mmCIF file of C-alpha atoms in Angstrom:
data_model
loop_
_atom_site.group_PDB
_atom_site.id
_atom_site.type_symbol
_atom_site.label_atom_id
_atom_site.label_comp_id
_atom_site.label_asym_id
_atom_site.label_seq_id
_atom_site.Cartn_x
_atom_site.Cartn_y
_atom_site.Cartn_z
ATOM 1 C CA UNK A 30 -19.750 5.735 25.294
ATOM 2 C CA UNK A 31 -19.633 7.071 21.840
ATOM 3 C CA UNK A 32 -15.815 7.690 21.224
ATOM 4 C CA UNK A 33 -15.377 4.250 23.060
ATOM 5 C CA UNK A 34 -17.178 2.554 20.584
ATOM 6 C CA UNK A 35 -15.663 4.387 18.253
ATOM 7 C CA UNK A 36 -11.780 3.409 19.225
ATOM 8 C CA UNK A 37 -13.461 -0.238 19.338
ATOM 9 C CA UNK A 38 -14.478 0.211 15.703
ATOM 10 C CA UNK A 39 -10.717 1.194 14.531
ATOM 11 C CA UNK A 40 -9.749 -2.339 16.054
ATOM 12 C CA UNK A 41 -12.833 -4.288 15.040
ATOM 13 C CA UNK A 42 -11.995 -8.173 14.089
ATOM 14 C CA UNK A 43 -14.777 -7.887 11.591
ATOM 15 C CA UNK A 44 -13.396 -8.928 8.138
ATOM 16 C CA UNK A 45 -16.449 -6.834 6.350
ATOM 17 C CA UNK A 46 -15.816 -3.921 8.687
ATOM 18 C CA UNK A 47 -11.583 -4.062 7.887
ATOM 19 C CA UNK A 48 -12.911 -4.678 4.312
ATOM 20 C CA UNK A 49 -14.680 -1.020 4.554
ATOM 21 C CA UNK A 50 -11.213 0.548 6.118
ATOM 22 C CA UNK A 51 -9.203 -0.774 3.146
ATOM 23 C CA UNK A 52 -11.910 0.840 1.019
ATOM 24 C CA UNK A 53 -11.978 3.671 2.451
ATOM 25 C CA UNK A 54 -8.255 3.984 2.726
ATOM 26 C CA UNK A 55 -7.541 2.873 -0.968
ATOM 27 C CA UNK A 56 -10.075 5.160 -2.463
ATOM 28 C CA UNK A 57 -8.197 8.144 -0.359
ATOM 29 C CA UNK A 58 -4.568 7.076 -1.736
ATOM 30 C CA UNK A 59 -6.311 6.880 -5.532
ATOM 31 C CA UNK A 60 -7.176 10.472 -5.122
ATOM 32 C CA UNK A 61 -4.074 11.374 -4.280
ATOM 33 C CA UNK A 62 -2.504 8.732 -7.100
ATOM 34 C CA UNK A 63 -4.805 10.617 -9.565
ATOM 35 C CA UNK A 64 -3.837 13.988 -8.503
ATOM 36 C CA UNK A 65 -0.540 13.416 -9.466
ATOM 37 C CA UNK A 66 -1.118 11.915 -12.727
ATOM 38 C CA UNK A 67 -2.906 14.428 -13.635
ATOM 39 C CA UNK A 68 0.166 16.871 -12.980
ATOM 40 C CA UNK A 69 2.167 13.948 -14.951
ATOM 41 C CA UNK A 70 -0.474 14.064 -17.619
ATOM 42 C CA UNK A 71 0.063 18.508 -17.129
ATOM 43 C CA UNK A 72 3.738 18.237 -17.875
ATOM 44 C CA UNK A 73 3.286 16.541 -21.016
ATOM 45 C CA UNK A 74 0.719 18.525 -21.909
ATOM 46 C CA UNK A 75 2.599 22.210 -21.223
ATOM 47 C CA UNK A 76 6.398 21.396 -20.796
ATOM 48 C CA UNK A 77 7.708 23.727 -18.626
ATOM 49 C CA UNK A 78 4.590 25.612 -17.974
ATOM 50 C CA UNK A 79 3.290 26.535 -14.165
ATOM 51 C CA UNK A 80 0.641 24.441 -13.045
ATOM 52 C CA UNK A 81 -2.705 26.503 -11.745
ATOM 53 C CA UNK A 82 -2.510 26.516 -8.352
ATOM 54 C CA UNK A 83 0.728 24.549 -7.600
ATOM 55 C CA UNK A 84 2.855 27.718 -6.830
ATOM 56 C CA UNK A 85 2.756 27.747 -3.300
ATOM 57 C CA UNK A 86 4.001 24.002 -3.364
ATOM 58 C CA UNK A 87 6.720 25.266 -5.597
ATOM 59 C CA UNK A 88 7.936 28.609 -5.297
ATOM 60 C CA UNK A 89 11.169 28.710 -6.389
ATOM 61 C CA UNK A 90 9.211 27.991 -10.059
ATOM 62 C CA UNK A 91 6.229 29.576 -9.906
ATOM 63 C CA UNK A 92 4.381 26.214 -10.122
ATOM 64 C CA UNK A 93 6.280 24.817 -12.925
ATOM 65 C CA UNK A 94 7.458 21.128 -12.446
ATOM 66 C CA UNK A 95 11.170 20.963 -12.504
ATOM 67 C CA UNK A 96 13.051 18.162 -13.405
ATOM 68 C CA UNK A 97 13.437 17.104 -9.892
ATOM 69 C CA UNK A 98 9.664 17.613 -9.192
ATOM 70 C CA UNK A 99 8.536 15.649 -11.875
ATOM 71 C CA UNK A 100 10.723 12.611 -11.032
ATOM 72 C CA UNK A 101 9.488 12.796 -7.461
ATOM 73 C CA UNK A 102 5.602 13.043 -8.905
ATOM 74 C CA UNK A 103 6.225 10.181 -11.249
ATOM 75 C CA UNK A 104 7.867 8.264 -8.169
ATOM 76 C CA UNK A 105 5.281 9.186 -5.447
ATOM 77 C CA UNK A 106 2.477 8.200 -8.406
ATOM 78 C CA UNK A 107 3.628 4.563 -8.891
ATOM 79 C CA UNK A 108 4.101 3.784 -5.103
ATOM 80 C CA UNK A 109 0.913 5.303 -4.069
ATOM 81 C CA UNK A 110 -0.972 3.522 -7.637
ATOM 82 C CA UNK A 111 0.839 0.135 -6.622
ATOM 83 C CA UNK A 112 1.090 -0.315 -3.105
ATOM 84 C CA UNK A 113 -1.524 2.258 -0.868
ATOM 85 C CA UNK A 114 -4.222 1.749 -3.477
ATOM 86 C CA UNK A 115 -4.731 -0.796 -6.716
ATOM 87 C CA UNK A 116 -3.306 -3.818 -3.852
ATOM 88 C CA UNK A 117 -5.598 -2.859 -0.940
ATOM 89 C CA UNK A 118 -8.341 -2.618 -3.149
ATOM 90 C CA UNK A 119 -7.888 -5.656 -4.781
ATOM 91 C CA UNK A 120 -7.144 -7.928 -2.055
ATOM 92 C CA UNK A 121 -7.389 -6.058 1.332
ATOM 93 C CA UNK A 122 -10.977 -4.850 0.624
ATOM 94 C CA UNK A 123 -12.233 -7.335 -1.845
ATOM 95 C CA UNK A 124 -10.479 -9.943 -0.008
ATOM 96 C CA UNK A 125 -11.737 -9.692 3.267
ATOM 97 C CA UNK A 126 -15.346 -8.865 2.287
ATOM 98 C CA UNK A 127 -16.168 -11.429 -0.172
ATOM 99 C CA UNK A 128 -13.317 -14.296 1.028
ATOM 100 C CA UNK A 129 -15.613 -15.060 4.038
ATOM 101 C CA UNK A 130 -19.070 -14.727 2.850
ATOM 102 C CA UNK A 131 -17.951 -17.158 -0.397
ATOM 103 C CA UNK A 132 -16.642 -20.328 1.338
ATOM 104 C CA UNK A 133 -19.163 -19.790 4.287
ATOM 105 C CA UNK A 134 -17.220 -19.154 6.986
ATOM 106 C CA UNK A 135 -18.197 -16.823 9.812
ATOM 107 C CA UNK A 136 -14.408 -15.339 10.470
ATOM 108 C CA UNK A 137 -11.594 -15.187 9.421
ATOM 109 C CA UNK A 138 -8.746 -18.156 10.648
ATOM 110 C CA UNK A 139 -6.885 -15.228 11.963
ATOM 111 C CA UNK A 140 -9.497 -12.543 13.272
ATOM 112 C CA UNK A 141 -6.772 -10.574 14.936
ATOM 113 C CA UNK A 142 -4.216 -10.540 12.197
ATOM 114 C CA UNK A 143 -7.063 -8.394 10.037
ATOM 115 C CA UNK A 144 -6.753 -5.091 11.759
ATOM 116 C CA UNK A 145 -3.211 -5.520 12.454
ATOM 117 C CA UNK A 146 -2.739 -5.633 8.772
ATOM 118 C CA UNK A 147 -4.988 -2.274 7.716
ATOM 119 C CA UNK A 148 -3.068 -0.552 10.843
ATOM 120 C CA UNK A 149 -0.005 -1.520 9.379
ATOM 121 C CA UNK A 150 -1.103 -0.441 6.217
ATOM 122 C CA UNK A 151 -2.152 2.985 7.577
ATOM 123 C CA UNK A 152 1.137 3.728 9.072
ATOM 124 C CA UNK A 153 2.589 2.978 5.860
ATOM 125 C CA UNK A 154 -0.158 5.420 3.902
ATOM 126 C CA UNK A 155 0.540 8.293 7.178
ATOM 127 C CA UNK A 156 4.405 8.104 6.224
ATOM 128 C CA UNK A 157 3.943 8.692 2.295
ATOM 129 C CA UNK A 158 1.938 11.696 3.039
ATOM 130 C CA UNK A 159 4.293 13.250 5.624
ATOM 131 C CA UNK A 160 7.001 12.421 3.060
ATOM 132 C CA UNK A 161 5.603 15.240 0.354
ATOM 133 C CA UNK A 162 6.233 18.022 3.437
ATOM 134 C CA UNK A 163 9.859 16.952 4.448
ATOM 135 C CA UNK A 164 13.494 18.804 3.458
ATOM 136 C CA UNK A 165 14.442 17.771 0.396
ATOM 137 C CA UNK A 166 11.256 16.298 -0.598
ATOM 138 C CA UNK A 167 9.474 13.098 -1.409
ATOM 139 C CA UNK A 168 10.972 9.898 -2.728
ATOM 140 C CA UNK A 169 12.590 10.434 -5.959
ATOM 141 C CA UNK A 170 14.414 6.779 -6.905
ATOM 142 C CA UNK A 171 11.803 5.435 -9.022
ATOM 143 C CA UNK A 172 8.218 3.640 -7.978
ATOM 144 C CA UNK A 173 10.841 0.688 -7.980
ATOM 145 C CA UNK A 174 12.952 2.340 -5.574
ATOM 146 C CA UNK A 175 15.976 0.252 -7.094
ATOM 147 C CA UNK A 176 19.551 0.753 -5.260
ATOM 148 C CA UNK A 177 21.990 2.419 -6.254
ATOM 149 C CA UNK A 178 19.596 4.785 -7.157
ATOM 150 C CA UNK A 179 17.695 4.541 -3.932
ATOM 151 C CA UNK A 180 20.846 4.980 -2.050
ATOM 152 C CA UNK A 181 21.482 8.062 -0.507
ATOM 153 C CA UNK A 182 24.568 8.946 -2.668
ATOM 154 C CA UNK A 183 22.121 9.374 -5.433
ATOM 155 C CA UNK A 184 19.108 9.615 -3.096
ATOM 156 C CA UNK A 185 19.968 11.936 0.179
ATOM 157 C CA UNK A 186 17.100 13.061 1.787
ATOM 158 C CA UNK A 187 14.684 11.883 4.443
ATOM 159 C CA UNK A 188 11.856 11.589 2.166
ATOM 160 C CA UNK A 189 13.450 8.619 0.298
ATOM 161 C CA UNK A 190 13.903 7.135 3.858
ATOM 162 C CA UNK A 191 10.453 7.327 4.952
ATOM 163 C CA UNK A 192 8.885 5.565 1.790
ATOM 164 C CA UNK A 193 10.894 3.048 2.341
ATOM 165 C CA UNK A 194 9.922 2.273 5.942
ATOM 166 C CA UNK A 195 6.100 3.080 4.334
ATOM 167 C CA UNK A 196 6.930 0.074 1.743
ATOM 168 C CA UNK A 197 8.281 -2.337 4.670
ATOM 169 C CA UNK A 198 5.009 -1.478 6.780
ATOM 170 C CA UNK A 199 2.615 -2.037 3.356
ATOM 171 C CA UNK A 200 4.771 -5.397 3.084
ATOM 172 C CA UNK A 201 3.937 -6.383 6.411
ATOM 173 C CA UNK A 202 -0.114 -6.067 5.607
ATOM 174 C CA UNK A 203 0.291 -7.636 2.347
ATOM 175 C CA UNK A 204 2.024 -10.751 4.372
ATOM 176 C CA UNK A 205 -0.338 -10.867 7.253
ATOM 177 C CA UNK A 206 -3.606 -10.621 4.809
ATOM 178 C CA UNK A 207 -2.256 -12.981 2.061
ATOM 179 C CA UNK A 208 -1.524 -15.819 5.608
ATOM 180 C CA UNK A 209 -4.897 -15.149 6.667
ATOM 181 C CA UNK A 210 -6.511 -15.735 3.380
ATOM 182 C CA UNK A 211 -4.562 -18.994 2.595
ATOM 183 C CA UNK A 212 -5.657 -20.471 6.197
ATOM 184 C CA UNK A 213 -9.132 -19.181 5.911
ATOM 185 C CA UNK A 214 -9.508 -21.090 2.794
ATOM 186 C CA UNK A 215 -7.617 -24.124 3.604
ATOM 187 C CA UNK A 216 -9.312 -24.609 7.307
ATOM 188 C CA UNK A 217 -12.451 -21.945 7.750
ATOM 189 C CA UNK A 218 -14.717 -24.097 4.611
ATOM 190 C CA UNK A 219 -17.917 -24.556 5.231
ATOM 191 C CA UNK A 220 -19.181 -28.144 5.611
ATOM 192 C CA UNK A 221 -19.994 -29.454 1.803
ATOM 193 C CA UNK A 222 -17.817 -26.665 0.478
ATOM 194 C CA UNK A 223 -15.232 -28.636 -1.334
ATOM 195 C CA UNK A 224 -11.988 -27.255 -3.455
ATOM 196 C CA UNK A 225 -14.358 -28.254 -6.702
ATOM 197 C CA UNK A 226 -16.907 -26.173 -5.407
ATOM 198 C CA UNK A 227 -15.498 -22.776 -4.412
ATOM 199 C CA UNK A 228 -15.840 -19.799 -6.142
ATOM 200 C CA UNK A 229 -13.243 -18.327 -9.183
ATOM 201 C CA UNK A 230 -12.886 -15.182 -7.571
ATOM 202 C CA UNK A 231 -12.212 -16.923 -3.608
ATOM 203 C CA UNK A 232 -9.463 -19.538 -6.251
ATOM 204 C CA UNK A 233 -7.637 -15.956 -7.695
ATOM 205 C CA UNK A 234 -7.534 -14.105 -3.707
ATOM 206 C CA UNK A 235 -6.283 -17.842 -2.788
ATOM 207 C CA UNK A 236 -3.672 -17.574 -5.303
ATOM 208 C CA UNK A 237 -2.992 -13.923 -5.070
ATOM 209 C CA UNK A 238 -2.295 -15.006 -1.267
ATOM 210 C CA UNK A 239 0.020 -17.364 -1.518
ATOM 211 C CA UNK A 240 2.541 -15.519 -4.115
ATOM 212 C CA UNK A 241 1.836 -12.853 -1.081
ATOM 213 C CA UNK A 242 2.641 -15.327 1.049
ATOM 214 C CA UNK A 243 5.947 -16.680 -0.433
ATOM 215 C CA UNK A 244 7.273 -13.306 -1.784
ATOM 216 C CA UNK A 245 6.332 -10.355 -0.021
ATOM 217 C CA UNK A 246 9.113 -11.867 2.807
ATOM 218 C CA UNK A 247 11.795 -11.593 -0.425
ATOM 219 C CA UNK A 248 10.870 -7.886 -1.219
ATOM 220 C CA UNK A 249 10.115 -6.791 2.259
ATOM 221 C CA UNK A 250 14.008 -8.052 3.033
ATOM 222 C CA UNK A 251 15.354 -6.343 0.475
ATOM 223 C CA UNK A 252 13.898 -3.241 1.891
ATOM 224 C CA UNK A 253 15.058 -3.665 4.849
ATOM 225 C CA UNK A 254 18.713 -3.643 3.676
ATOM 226 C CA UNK A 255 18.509 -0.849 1.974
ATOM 227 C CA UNK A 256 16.993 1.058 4.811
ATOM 228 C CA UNK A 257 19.889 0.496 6.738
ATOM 229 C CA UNK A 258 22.024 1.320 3.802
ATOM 230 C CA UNK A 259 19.771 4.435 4.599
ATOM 231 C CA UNK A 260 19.895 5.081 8.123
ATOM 232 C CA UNK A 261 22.852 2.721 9.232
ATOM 233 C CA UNK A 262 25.786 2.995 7.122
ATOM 234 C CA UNK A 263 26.023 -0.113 5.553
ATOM 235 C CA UNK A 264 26.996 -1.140 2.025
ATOM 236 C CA UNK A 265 24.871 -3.966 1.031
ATOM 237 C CA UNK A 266 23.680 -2.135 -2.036
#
């Protein structure tokens, strides 16, 4: 009975329960954001000198961040900052705890759509962590990941690959989140609770959800060409 409930619980429709798994999850990817700046913050610090501990991540330098390293750490910083933790915070958490409970409405318009989101979210965190552990190492193209950079003339490796399927799956939670939000507001109101009347913070998730809404598709096509630029062949970059 136990682990039953407990699979239930990692599919709940609850928007404060999801807004405890995007807590939980963002606070885990911060960690890891922080860890790396402080290697970042290291580097600056001692140019060229090994970093306490890191040697058995880096051998070939005793520890030392070479130029390669650092440009992956500096890369793997900004996507992990951006996407897996300062955006899921924000909105995933925030959003689906407070969104509700503000405009008085006892779901979200969407119920299912929430854990879909967070799962798609934690297949995107799963892949940026088994990136770090892969031949040839992490992504290295920039937290921007622009092409031709991100190409694999510049970029080989399967690490570069897997971030971006990890940024197409965080795309995908930042689109279904931001559509539940703007029909939770629009429809989900509670009786009396008029535009003039709702909250600032439930106006700025509104807003935040609708530039999710009408732009995440852009970015998250974008990606999607130059994964198959990737793992395809093509030349659209």
């Amino acid at each position: 009975m136990k682990a039953a409930a407990f699979l239930k619980s990692l599919w709940t429709t609850d928007p404060q329960r999801v807004a405890r798994q995007y807590l939980w999850g963002g606070f885990l990817f911060l960690l890891v954001g922080g860890l790396l700046a402080m290697l970042i913050r290291f580097q600056w610090a001692w140019p060229g000198q090994p970093v306490p501990g890191l040697a058995w991540a880096l051998p070939e330098s005793k520890g030392a961040l070479t130029p390669p390293a650092y440009t992956a750490v500096f890369t793997m910083h900004g996507l992990l900052m951006i996407f897996f933790a300062v955006t899921p915070l924000l909105f995933g958490a925030l959003g689906h705890f407070v969104l509700p409970l503000a405009i008085g409405a006892k779901q979200m318009a969407f119920p299912r759509l929430s854990p879909f989101g967070f799962w798609a979210y934690a297949v995107g965190g799963a892949l940026m962590l088994v990136s770090f552990v892969v031949r040839l190492g992490p992504a290295s193209a920039g937290w921007t990941s622009y092409p031709p950079l991100a190409t694999p003339a510049f970029t080989p490796g399967l690490g570069q690959t897997l971030v971006t399927v990890a940024v197409l799956c965080v795309g995908v939670s930042a689109f279904l989140y931001g559509l539940n939000f703007v029909v939770t507001v629009v429809r989900c109101r509670a009786p009396g609770m008029t535009w003039g009347r709702l909250p600032l913070v439930v106006w700025g998730l509104f807003y935040g959800a609708v530039l999710n809404v009408l732009f995440v598709p852009v970015l998250a096509a974008a990606t999607g060409l130059l994964l198959l630029d990737r793992v395809a062949g093509t030349q659209f970059f």
